[in-house]
Structures are given as structure tokens and as C-alpha cells.
mmCIF file of C-alpha atoms and ligand atoms in Angstrom:
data_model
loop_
_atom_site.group_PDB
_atom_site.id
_atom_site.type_symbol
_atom_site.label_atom_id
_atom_site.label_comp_id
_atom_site.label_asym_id
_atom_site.label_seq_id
_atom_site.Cartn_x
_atom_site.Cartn_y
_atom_site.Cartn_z
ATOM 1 C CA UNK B 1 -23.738 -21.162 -19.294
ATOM 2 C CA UNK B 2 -20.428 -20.716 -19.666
ATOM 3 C CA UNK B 3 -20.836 -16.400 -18.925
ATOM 4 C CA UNK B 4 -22.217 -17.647 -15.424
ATOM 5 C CA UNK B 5 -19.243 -19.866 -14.918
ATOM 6 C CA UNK B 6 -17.106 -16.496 -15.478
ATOM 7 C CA UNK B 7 -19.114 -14.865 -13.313
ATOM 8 C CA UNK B 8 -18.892 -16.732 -10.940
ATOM 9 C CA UNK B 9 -15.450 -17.350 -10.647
ATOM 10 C CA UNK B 10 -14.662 -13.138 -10.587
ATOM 11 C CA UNK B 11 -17.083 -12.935 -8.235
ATOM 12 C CA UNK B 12 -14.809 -15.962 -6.007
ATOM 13 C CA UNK B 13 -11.594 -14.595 -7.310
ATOM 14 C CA UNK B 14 -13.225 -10.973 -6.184
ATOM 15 C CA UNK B 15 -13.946 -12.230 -2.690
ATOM 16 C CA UNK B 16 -10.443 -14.018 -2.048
ATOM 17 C CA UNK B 17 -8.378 -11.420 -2.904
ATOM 18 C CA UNK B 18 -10.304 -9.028 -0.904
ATOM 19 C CA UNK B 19 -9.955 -11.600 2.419
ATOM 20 C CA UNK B 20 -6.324 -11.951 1.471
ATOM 21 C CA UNK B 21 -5.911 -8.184 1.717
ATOM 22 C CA UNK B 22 -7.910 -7.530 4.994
ATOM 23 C CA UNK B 23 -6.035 -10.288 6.698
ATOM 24 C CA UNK B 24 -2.599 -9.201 5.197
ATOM 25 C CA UNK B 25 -3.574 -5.737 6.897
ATOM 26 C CA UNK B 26 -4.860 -7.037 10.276
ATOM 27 C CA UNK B 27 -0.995 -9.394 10.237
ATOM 28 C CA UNK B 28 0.424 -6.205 9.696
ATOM 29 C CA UNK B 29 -1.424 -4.235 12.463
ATOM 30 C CA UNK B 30 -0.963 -6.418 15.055
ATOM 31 C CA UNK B 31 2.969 -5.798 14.361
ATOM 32 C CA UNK B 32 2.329 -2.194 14.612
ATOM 33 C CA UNK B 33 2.951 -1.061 11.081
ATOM 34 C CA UNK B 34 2.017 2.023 9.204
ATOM 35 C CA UNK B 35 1.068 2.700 5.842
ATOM 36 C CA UNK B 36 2.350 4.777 3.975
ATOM 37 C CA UNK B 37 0.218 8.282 3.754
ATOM 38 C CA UNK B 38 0.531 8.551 -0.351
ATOM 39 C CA UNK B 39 0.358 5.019 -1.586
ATOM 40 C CA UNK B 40 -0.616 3.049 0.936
ATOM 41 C CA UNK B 41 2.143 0.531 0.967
ATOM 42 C CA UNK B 42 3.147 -0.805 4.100
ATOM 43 C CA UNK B 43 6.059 1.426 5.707
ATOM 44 C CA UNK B 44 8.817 -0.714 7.196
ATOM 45 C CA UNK B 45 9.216 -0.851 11.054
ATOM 46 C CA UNK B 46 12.636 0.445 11.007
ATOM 47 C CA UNK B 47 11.316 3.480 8.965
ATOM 48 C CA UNK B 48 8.485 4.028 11.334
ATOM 49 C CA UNK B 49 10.990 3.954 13.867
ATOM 50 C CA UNK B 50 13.246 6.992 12.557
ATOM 51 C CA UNK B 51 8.751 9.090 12.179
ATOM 52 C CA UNK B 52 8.515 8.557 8.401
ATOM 53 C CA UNK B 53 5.799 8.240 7.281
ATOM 54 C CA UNK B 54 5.983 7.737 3.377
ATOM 55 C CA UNK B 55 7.385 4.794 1.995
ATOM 56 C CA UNK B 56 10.962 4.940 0.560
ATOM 57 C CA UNK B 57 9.979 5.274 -3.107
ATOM 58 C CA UNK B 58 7.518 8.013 -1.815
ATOM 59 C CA UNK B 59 9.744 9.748 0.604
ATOM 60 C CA UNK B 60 12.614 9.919 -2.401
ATOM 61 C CA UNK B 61 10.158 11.458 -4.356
ATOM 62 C CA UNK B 62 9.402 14.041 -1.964
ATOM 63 C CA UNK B 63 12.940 14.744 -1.850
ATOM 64 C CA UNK B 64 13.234 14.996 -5.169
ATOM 65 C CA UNK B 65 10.520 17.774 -5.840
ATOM 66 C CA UNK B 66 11.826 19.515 -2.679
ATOM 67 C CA UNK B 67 14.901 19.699 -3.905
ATOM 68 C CA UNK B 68 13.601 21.136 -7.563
ATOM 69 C CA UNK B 69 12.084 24.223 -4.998
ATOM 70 C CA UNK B 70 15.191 24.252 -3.535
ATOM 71 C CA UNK B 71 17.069 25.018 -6.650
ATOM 72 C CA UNK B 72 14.325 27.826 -7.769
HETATM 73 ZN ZN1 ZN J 1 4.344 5.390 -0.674
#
């Protein structure tokens, strides 16, 4: 009995984050905003604005291993 309960609330928990998530993504649409091509966290609009199209902690990243070439 009680397994079923558990069950049953993942299965809720399971289907409310997912709805949270596709409506947090359709908000963020509608405003225009990108996501980020390696992580897919949503890029800021001024950032979008400038053509990036990491995120900052991916786009300092980047740096960093271009850099590391750089130095070769
Ligand atoms: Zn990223």
C-alpha cells in the first residue's frame, strides 16, 4: 500500500515538474530568449543581443580552453 502511495506521488511530482518546465520555456519564448547551445540554460537577452550564444559560465569556459591553444 504504502509502495503505491510512492508511486504515485513520483509519478505527480514527475508530471509537475515536467509542466513547470514546458511552461517556464514557452514564458521564455514568447520573450524571445535563447538557450544556451552547451547546457541549455537560458541565455540572457542582453547577451543575445551582443550574438552569444553560450551562457556566461559556458562562454568563459570557451575562453578559457581557447586561450590554453593559444598559449601552445
Ligand atoms: Zn551554458
Amino acid at each position: 500500500m504504502a509502495d503505491e502511495i510512492d508511486l504515485a506521488n513520483d509519478m505527480i511530482d514527475n508530471e509537475v515538474s515536467r509542466a513547470l518546465k514546458k511552461l517556464r520555456q514557452q514564458a521564455l519564448n514568447v520573450q524571445g530568449a535563447k538557450f544556451c547551445v552547451e547546457c541549455d540554460d537560458p541565455i540572457p537577452k542582453a547577451r543575445q543581443d551582443l550574438g552569444f550564444k553560450l551562457c556566461k559560465p559556458c562562454a568563459e569556459e570557451n575562453e578559457r580552453r581557447k586561450s590554453l591553444f593559444a598559449n601552445d
